[in-house]
């Protein structure tokens, strides 16, 4: 088992109007790294689907020293850092061109039976799974608080292009929907410093989702629910810092 390393040059479409990496682009990059490494290990999407299995993200925890900017070259390193009964922890470290550590992240993934939609034991289904006992970020993936006071909210429709190969809303969309509820002036003044995401239920094509947000100074809480049956899809907490 070796850590997986990949370099990226940040493209214009991956960055916002101020030139900073978009939050949705960040999570797309982390997903790409996880998928690429799993494929390299022979445990990727095609292999899992052939066995009726799928990796489903349960949590992300990201700490950001600084957000990289347009045309920067960054290096991302990822590795499976811990094995659990029904899933695994995967860590990430992001470096800039000077080899300065600019971001760390940890994520929790659950292995599910794709047909039965139930978690399965990792040891039983993937006995060859190995880990590197090292963490870039130690996270308890604690249960995030609910939104108690709605300061802003917005409703979105789930589009065809929001759906991924697992036939539900791609995980990168949830933080995008969350921050879309915030005022323009807030987004223009602050950058994310820490992001915690708890995925609870799957979202599907054609649904309408409502995002409620609570603003506590430089911390925002977000709850994303389907308006069709009121099931909660995700909770998100973001700590911000001035640009």
PDB file of C-alpha atoms in Angstrom:
ATOM      1  CA  UNK A   1       0.000   0.000   0.000  1.00  0.00           C
ATOM      2  CA  UNK A   2       1.350   3.398  -1.027  1.00  0.00           C
ATOM      3  CA  UNK A   3      -0.147   6.864  -0.845  1.00  0.00           C
ATOM      4  CA  UNK A   4      -1.672   8.117  -4.081  1.00  0.00           C
ATOM      5  CA  UNK A   5      -0.297  11.399  -5.452  1.00  0.00           C
ATOM      6  CA  UNK A   6      -1.698  13.559  -8.227  1.00  0.00           C
ATOM      7  CA  UNK A   7      -0.985  17.083  -9.412  1.00  0.00           C
ATOM      8  CA  UNK A   8      -3.611  19.493 -10.696  1.00  0.00           C
ATOM      9  CA  UNK A   9      -3.437  22.839 -12.445  1.00  0.00           C
ATOM     10  CA  UNK A  10      -6.476  24.841 -11.367  1.00  0.00           C
ATOM     11  CA  UNK A  11      -8.528  25.816 -14.420  1.00  0.00           C
ATOM     12  CA  UNK A  12     -10.636  28.932 -14.875  1.00  0.00           C
ATOM     13  CA  UNK A  13     -13.917  27.013 -14.602  1.00  0.00           C
ATOM     14  CA  UNK A  14     -12.853  25.540 -11.255  1.00  0.00           C
ATOM     15  CA  UNK A  15     -12.455  28.973  -9.647  1.00  0.00           C
ATOM     16  CA  UNK A  16     -14.836  31.735  -8.561  1.00  0.00           C
ATOM     17  CA  UNK A  17     -15.033  35.352  -9.704  1.00  0.00           C
ATOM     18  CA  UNK A  18     -12.192  36.286  -7.326  1.00  0.00           C
ATOM     19  CA  UNK A  19      -9.973  33.509  -8.650  1.00  0.00           C
ATOM     20  CA  UNK A  20     -10.251  31.179  -5.651  1.00  0.00           C
ATOM     21  CA  UNK A  21     -10.949  27.467  -5.978  1.00  0.00           C
ATOM     22  CA  UNK A  22     -14.712  26.930  -5.725  1.00  0.00           C
ATOM     23  CA  UNK A  23     -15.955  24.798  -2.844  1.00  0.00           C
ATOM     24  CA  UNK A  24     -17.794  22.533  -5.290  1.00  0.00           C
ATOM     25  CA  UNK A  25     -14.560  22.146  -7.292  1.00  0.00           C
ATOM     26  CA  UNK A  26     -12.657  21.245  -4.130  1.00  0.00           C
ATOM     27  CA  UNK A  27     -15.010  18.375  -3.349  1.00  0.00           C
ATOM     28  CA  UNK A  28     -14.947  17.229  -6.969  1.00  0.00           C
ATOM     29  CA  UNK A  29     -11.148  17.026  -6.746  1.00  0.00           C
ATOM     30  CA  UNK A  30     -11.305  15.038  -3.510  1.00  0.00           C
ATOM     31  CA  UNK A  31     -13.826  12.657  -5.075  1.00  0.00           C
ATOM     32  CA  UNK A  32     -11.607  12.274  -8.127  1.00  0.00           C
ATOM     33  CA  UNK A  33      -8.644  11.422  -5.910  1.00  0.00           C
ATOM     34  CA  UNK A  34     -10.619   8.844  -3.924  1.00  0.00           C
ATOM     35  CA  UNK A  35     -11.984   7.232  -7.087  1.00  0.00           C
ATOM     36  CA  UNK A  36      -8.606   7.231  -8.854  1.00  0.00           C
ATOM     37  CA  UNK A  37      -6.837   5.629  -5.909  1.00  0.00           C
ATOM     38  CA  UNK A  38      -9.540   3.008  -5.394  1.00  0.00           C
ATOM     39  CA  UNK A  39      -9.337   2.140  -9.098  1.00  0.00           C
ATOM     40  CA  UNK A  40      -5.544   1.956  -8.883  1.00  0.00           C
ATOM     41  CA  UNK A  41      -5.938  -0.517  -6.004  1.00  0.00           C
ATOM     42  CA  UNK A  42      -8.389  -2.625  -8.009  1.00  0.00           C
ATOM     43  CA  UNK A  43     -11.286  -1.627  -5.733  1.00  0.00           C
ATOM     44  CA  UNK A  44     -12.811   1.149  -7.836  1.00  0.00           C
ATOM     45  CA  UNK A  45     -16.277   1.829  -9.162  1.00  0.00           C
ATOM     46  CA  UNK A  46     -16.263  -0.796 -11.930  1.00  0.00           C
ATOM     47  CA  UNK A  47     -15.019  -3.525  -9.582  1.00  0.00           C
ATOM     48  CA  UNK A  48     -17.558  -2.631  -6.882  1.00  0.00           C
ATOM     49  CA  UNK A  49     -20.486  -2.493  -9.318  1.00  0.00           C
ATOM     50  CA  UNK A  50     -19.506  -5.922 -10.655  1.00  0.00           C
ATOM     51  CA  UNK A  51     -19.892  -7.198  -7.080  1.00  0.00           C
ATOM     52  CA  UNK A  52     -23.136  -5.286  -6.437  1.00  0.00           C
ATOM     53  CA  UNK A  53     -21.336  -2.876  -4.112  1.00  0.00           C
ATOM     54  CA  UNK A  54     -20.851   0.879  -3.914  1.00  0.00           C
ATOM     55  CA  UNK A  55     -18.835   3.294  -1.798  1.00  0.00           C
ATOM     56  CA  UNK A  56     -21.074   6.000  -0.313  1.00  0.00           C
ATOM     57  CA  UNK A  57     -19.705   9.107   1.384  1.00  0.00           C
ATOM     58  CA  UNK A  58     -20.921   9.569   4.950  1.00  0.00           C
ATOM     59  CA  UNK A  59     -18.800  12.507   6.200  1.00  0.00           C
ATOM     60  CA  UNK A  60     -16.201  15.054   5.189  1.00  0.00           C
ATOM     61  CA  UNK A  61     -14.089  17.222   7.474  1.00  0.00           C
ATOM     62  CA  UNK A  62     -11.777  19.748   5.825  1.00  0.00           C
ATOM     63  CA  UNK A  63      -9.421  22.321   7.350  1.00  0.00           C
ATOM     64  CA  UNK A  64      -8.078  25.004   5.034  1.00  0.00           C
ATOM     65  CA  UNK A  65      -4.956  27.065   5.719  1.00  0.00           C
ATOM     66  CA  UNK A  66      -5.490  28.914   2.483  1.00  0.00           C
ATOM     67  CA  UNK A  67      -7.643  28.396  -0.591  1.00  0.00           C
ATOM     68  CA  UNK A  68      -5.570  28.015  -3.789  1.00  0.00           C
ATOM     69  CA  UNK A  69      -6.156  30.284  -6.769  1.00  0.00           C
ATOM     70  CA  UNK A  70      -6.578  30.090 -10.520  1.00  0.00           C
ATOM     71  CA  UNK A  71      -3.692  28.547 -12.528  1.00  0.00           C
ATOM     72  CA  UNK A  72      -1.924  27.371  -9.370  1.00  0.00           C
ATOM     73  CA  UNK A  73      -0.380  23.930  -9.432  1.00  0.00           C
ATOM     74  CA  UNK A  74      -1.375  21.896  -6.405  1.00  0.00           C
ATOM     75  CA  UNK A  75      -0.450  18.400  -5.285  1.00  0.00           C
ATOM     76  CA  UNK A  76      -3.016  16.190  -3.550  1.00  0.00           C
ATOM     77  CA  UNK A  77      -2.052  13.081  -1.615  1.00  0.00           C
ATOM     78  CA  UNK A  78      -4.623  10.566  -0.400  1.00  0.00           C
ATOM     79  CA  UNK A  79      -4.644   7.205   1.363  1.00  0.00           C
ATOM     80  CA  UNK A  80      -7.026   4.909   3.270  1.00  0.00           C
ATOM     81  CA  UNK A  81      -6.117   5.629   6.879  1.00  0.00           C
ATOM     82  CA  UNK A  82      -8.431   3.453   8.947  1.00  0.00           C
ATOM     83  CA  UNK A  83     -10.661   0.432   8.474  1.00  0.00           C
ATOM     84  CA  UNK A  84     -13.974   0.136  10.262  1.00  0.00           C
ATOM     85  CA  UNK A  85     -16.540  -2.653  10.403  1.00  0.00           C
ATOM     86  CA  UNK A  86     -18.867  -1.166   7.778  1.00  0.00           C
ATOM     87  CA  UNK A  87     -16.567   1.262   6.033  1.00  0.00           C
ATOM     88  CA  UNK A  88     -13.311   3.118   5.985  1.00  0.00           C
ATOM     89  CA  UNK A  89     -11.641   6.467   6.618  1.00  0.00           C
ATOM     90  CA  UNK A  90      -9.731   8.179   3.808  1.00  0.00           C
ATOM     91  CA  UNK A  91      -7.415  11.127   4.427  1.00  0.00           C
ATOM     92  CA  UNK A  92      -6.094  13.860   2.141  1.00  0.00           C
ATOM     93  CA  UNK A  93      -3.284  16.410   2.213  1.00  0.00           C
ATOM     94  CA  UNK A  94      -3.014  19.290  -0.269  1.00  0.00           C
ATOM     95  CA  UNK A  95       0.253  21.113  -1.030  1.00  0.00           C
ATOM     96  CA  UNK A  96       1.067  24.169  -3.127  1.00  0.00           C
ATOM     97  CA  UNK A  97       3.971  24.670  -5.553  1.00  0.00           C
ATOM     98  CA  UNK A  98       6.360  25.454  -2.676  1.00  0.00           C
ATOM     99  CA  UNK A  99       5.386  22.194  -0.908  1.00  0.00           C
ATOM    100  CA  UNK A 100       3.576  24.167   1.794  1.00  0.00           C
ATOM    101  CA  UNK A 101       0.653  22.259   3.318  1.00  0.00           C
ATOM    102  CA  UNK A 102      -2.445  24.322   2.508  1.00  0.00           C
ATOM    103  CA  UNK A 103      -5.252  21.910   3.332  1.00  0.00           C
ATOM    104  CA  UNK A 104      -6.007  18.652   5.175  1.00  0.00           C
ATOM    105  CA  UNK A 105      -9.134  16.526   5.067  1.00  0.00           C
ATOM    106  CA  UNK A 106     -10.602  13.310   6.353  1.00  0.00           C
ATOM    107  CA  UNK A 107     -13.610  11.475   4.980  1.00  0.00           C
ATOM    108  CA  UNK A 108     -15.737   8.538   6.050  1.00  0.00           C
ATOM    109  CA  UNK A 109     -17.056   6.071   3.478  1.00  0.00           C
ATOM    110  CA  UNK A 110     -19.571   3.266   3.901  1.00  0.00           C
ATOM    111  CA  UNK A 111     -19.618   0.159   1.714  1.00  0.00           C
ATOM    112  CA  UNK A 112     -23.182  -0.739   0.758  1.00  0.00           C
ATOM    113  CA  UNK A 113     -24.998  -3.517  -1.054  1.00  0.00           C
ATOM    114  CA  UNK A 114     -26.144  -1.586  -4.137  1.00  0.00           C
ATOM    115  CA  UNK A 115     -29.391  -3.554  -4.565  1.00  0.00           C
ATOM    116  CA  UNK A 116     -30.451  -3.865  -0.934  1.00  0.00           C
ATOM    117  CA  UNK A 117     -29.194  -0.346  -0.062  1.00  0.00           C
ATOM    118  CA  UNK A 118     -27.697  -1.652   3.183  1.00  0.00           C
ATOM    119  CA  UNK A 119     -24.210  -1.364   4.666  1.00  0.00           C
ATOM    120  CA  UNK A 120     -22.065  -4.464   4.478  1.00  0.00           C
ATOM    121  CA  UNK A 121     -18.991  -5.564   6.420  1.00  0.00           C
ATOM    122  CA  UNK A 122     -15.729  -4.520   4.824  1.00  0.00           C
ATOM    123  CA  UNK A 123     -13.903  -7.655   5.991  1.00  0.00           C
ATOM    124  CA  UNK A 124     -16.552  -9.858   4.408  1.00  0.00           C
ATOM    125  CA  UNK A 125     -16.861  -8.113   1.029  1.00  0.00           C
ATOM    126  CA  UNK A 126     -13.370  -6.636   0.558  1.00  0.00           C
ATOM    127  CA  UNK A 127     -10.979  -8.776   2.613  1.00  0.00           C
ATOM    128  CA  UNK A 128      -8.042  -7.463   0.557  1.00  0.00           C
ATOM    129  CA  UNK A 129      -8.605  -3.881   1.747  1.00  0.00           C
ATOM    130  CA  UNK A 130      -5.481  -2.369   3.353  1.00  0.00           C
ATOM    131  CA  UNK A 131      -4.781   0.897   5.157  1.00  0.00           C
ATOM    132  CA  UNK A 132      -1.880   3.173   6.079  1.00  0.00           C
ATOM    133  CA  UNK A 133      -2.105   3.961   9.790  1.00  0.00           C
ATOM    134  CA  UNK A 134      -1.637   7.709   9.488  1.00  0.00           C
ATOM    135  CA  UNK A 135      -4.038  10.666   9.623  1.00  0.00           C
ATOM    136  CA  UNK A 136      -3.697  14.129   8.141  1.00  0.00           C
ATOM    137  CA  UNK A 137      -6.717  15.187  10.233  1.00  0.00           C
ATOM    138  CA  UNK A 138      -8.192  13.296  13.165  1.00  0.00           C
ATOM    139  CA  UNK A 139     -11.940  13.793  13.198  1.00  0.00           C
ATOM    140  CA  UNK A 140     -14.682  12.323  15.344  1.00  0.00           C
ATOM    141  CA  UNK A 141     -17.204  13.153  12.584  1.00  0.00           C
ATOM    142  CA  UNK A 142     -19.493  14.363  15.317  1.00  0.00           C
ATOM    143  CA  UNK A 143     -23.214  14.811  14.784  1.00  0.00           C
ATOM    144  CA  UNK A 144     -23.740  18.356  13.563  1.00  0.00           C
ATOM    145  CA  UNK A 145     -26.351  20.565  15.271  1.00  0.00           C
ATOM    146  CA  UNK A 146     -29.645  21.299  13.552  1.00  0.00           C
ATOM    147  CA  UNK A 147     -30.559  24.749  12.288  1.00  0.00           C
ATOM    148  CA  UNK A 148     -32.567  26.332  15.116  1.00  0.00           C
ATOM    149  CA  UNK A 149     -33.089  29.771  13.573  1.00  0.00           C
ATOM    150  CA  UNK A 150     -33.481  30.248   9.831  1.00  0.00           C
ATOM    151  CA  UNK A 151     -31.654  33.371   8.683  1.00  0.00           C
ATOM    152  CA  UNK A 152     -31.796  32.558   4.980  1.00  0.00           C
ATOM    153  CA  UNK A 153     -33.241  29.748   2.882  1.00  0.00           C
ATOM    154  CA  UNK A 154     -33.535  28.727  -0.743  1.00  0.00           C
ATOM    155  CA  UNK A 155     -35.186  25.909  -2.701  1.00  0.00           C
ATOM    156  CA  UNK A 156     -33.494  24.023  -5.531  1.00  0.00           C
ATOM    157  CA  UNK A 157     -34.687  21.480  -8.093  1.00  0.00           C
ATOM    158  CA  UNK A 158     -32.564  18.379  -8.578  1.00  0.00           C
ATOM    159  CA  UNK A 159     -31.444  18.423 -12.204  1.00  0.00           C
ATOM    160  CA  UNK A 160     -30.378  15.601 -14.507  1.00  0.00           C
ATOM    161  CA  UNK A 161     -26.743  16.721 -14.283  1.00  0.00           C
ATOM    162  CA  UNK A 162     -26.845  16.668 -10.467  1.00  0.00           C
ATOM    163  CA  UNK A 163     -27.164  12.860 -10.521  1.00  0.00           C
ATOM    164  CA  UNK A 164     -24.058  10.673 -10.470  1.00  0.00           C
ATOM    165  CA  UNK A 165     -23.316   7.072 -11.454  1.00  0.00           C
ATOM    166  CA  UNK A 166     -24.862   5.837  -8.184  1.00  0.00           C
ATOM    167  CA  UNK A 167     -28.182   7.331  -9.355  1.00  0.00           C
ATOM    168  CA  UNK A 168     -28.435   9.973  -6.629  1.00  0.00           C
ATOM    169  CA  UNK A 169     -27.304  13.562  -6.067  1.00  0.00           C
ATOM    170  CA  UNK A 170     -23.524  13.835  -6.161  1.00  0.00           C
ATOM    171  CA  UNK A 171     -22.046  14.735  -2.762  1.00  0.00           C
ATOM    172  CA  UNK A 172     -20.279  17.834  -4.087  1.00  0.00           C
ATOM    173  CA  UNK A 173     -23.653  19.499  -4.701  1.00  0.00           C
ATOM    174  CA  UNK A 174     -24.638  19.725  -1.031  1.00  0.00           C
ATOM    175  CA  UNK A 175     -21.992  22.267   0.052  1.00  0.00           C
ATOM    176  CA  UNK A 176     -22.722  24.215  -3.146  1.00  0.00           C
ATOM    177  CA  UNK A 177     -26.427  24.417  -2.296  1.00  0.00           C
ATOM    178  CA  UNK A 178     -25.593  25.370   1.286  1.00  0.00           C
ATOM    179  CA  UNK A 179     -23.423  28.366   0.432  1.00  0.00           C
ATOM    180  CA  UNK A 180     -25.827  29.523  -2.292  1.00  0.00           C
ATOM    181  CA  UNK A 181     -28.189  30.600   0.501  1.00  0.00           C
ATOM    182  CA  UNK A 182     -25.668  33.126   1.845  1.00  0.00           C
ATOM    183  CA  UNK A 183     -25.743  36.789   0.871  1.00  0.00           C
ATOM    184  CA  UNK A 184     -23.453  37.986  -1.905  1.00  0.00           C
ATOM    185  CA  UNK A 185     -21.683  40.407   0.439  1.00  0.00           C
ATOM    186  CA  UNK A 186     -20.883  37.586   2.897  1.00  0.00           C
ATOM    187  CA  UNK A 187     -19.443  35.342   0.191  1.00  0.00           C
ATOM    188  CA  UNK A 188     -17.450  38.242  -1.227  1.00  0.00           C
ATOM    189  CA  UNK A 189     -15.907  39.011   2.167  1.00  0.00           C
ATOM    190  CA  UNK A 190     -15.134  35.541   3.538  1.00  0.00           C
ATOM    191  CA  UNK A 191     -13.387  32.328   2.557  1.00  0.00           C
ATOM    192  CA  UNK A 192     -13.991  28.897   4.146  1.00  0.00           C
ATOM    193  CA  UNK A 193     -11.573  27.861   6.886  1.00  0.00           C
ATOM    194  CA  UNK A 194     -13.220  24.626   8.044  1.00  0.00           C
ATOM    195  CA  UNK A 195     -15.989  22.549   6.443  1.00  0.00           C
ATOM    196  CA  UNK A 196     -17.840  19.648   8.045  1.00  0.00           C
ATOM    197  CA  UNK A 197     -20.439  17.688   6.087  1.00  0.00           C
ATOM    198  CA  UNK A 198     -22.729  14.953   7.331  1.00  0.00           C
ATOM    199  CA  UNK A 199     -24.565  13.067   4.574  1.00  0.00           C
ATOM    200  CA  UNK A 200     -27.805  11.523   5.816  1.00  0.00           C
ATOM    201  CA  UNK A 201     -30.060  10.487   2.915  1.00  0.00           C
ATOM    202  CA  UNK A 202     -29.844  10.293  -0.854  1.00  0.00           C
ATOM    203  CA  UNK A 203     -31.373  12.924  -3.111  1.00  0.00           C
ATOM    204  CA  UNK A 204     -33.010  11.965  -6.408  1.00  0.00           C
ATOM    205  CA  UNK A 205     -33.778  13.409  -9.812  1.00  0.00           C
ATOM    206  CA  UNK A 206     -36.841  15.673  -9.935  1.00  0.00           C
ATOM    207  CA  UNK A 207     -36.979  16.315  -6.200  1.00  0.00           C
ATOM    208  CA  UNK A 208     -37.122  19.789  -4.710  1.00  0.00           C
ATOM    209  CA  UNK A 209     -34.758  20.478  -1.842  1.00  0.00           C
ATOM    210  CA  UNK A 210     -34.913  23.333   0.637  1.00  0.00           C
ATOM    211  CA  UNK A 211     -31.786  24.640   2.332  1.00  0.00           C
ATOM    212  CA  UNK A 212     -32.139  26.478   5.648  1.00  0.00           C
ATOM    213  CA  UNK A 213     -29.124  28.391   6.936  1.00  0.00           C
ATOM    214  CA  UNK A 214     -28.252  29.878  10.302  1.00  0.00           C
ATOM    215  CA  UNK A 215     -25.511  32.489  10.541  1.00  0.00           C
ATOM    216  CA  UNK A 216     -23.613  32.724  13.824  1.00  0.00           C
ATOM    217  CA  UNK A 217     -20.963  35.355  13.171  1.00  0.00           C
ATOM    218  CA  UNK A 218     -18.324  33.652  11.045  1.00  0.00           C
ATOM    219  CA  UNK A 219     -19.903  30.207  11.408  1.00  0.00           C
ATOM    220  CA  UNK A 220     -22.825  29.001   9.308  1.00  0.00           C
ATOM    221  CA  UNK A 221     -25.040  25.956   9.811  1.00  0.00           C
ATOM    222  CA  UNK A 222     -27.058  24.436   6.999  1.00  0.00           C
ATOM    223  CA  UNK A 223     -29.793  21.815   6.819  1.00  0.00           C
ATOM    224  CA  UNK A 224     -30.837  20.392   3.456  1.00  0.00           C
ATOM    225  CA  UNK A 225     -34.199  18.644   3.226  1.00  0.00           C
ATOM    226  CA  UNK A 226     -36.399  17.225   0.502  1.00  0.00           C
ATOM    227  CA  UNK A 227     -39.662  19.148   0.332  1.00  0.00           C
ATOM    228  CA  UNK A 228     -41.344  16.026  -1.073  1.00  0.00           C
ATOM    229  CA  UNK A 229     -41.250  14.045   2.191  1.00  0.00           C
ATOM    230  CA  UNK A 230     -39.272  16.268   4.604  1.00  0.00           C
ATOM    231  CA  UNK A 231     -36.393  13.807   4.928  1.00  0.00           C
ATOM    232  CA  UNK A 232     -33.081  15.463   5.756  1.00  0.00           C
ATOM    233  CA  UNK A 233     -30.373  14.857   3.158  1.00  0.00           C
ATOM    234  CA  UNK A 234     -27.410  16.624   4.722  1.00  0.00           C
ATOM    235  CA  UNK A 235     -26.146  18.907   7.476  1.00  0.00           C
ATOM    236  CA  UNK A 236     -23.192  21.191   6.982  1.00  0.00           C
ATOM    237  CA  UNK A 237     -21.152  23.463   9.242  1.00  0.00           C
ATOM    238  CA  UNK A 238     -18.689  25.989   7.835  1.00  0.00           C
ATOM    239  CA  UNK A 239     -16.290  28.281   9.662  1.00  0.00           C
ATOM    240  CA  UNK A 240     -15.206  31.292   7.630  1.00  0.00           C
ATOM    241  CA  UNK A 241     -12.354  33.814   7.728  1.00  0.00           C
ATOM    242  CA  UNK A 242     -11.935  37.236   6.147  1.00  0.00           C
ATOM    243  CA  UNK A 243     -10.296  37.325   2.732  1.00  0.00           C
TER     244      UNK A 243
END
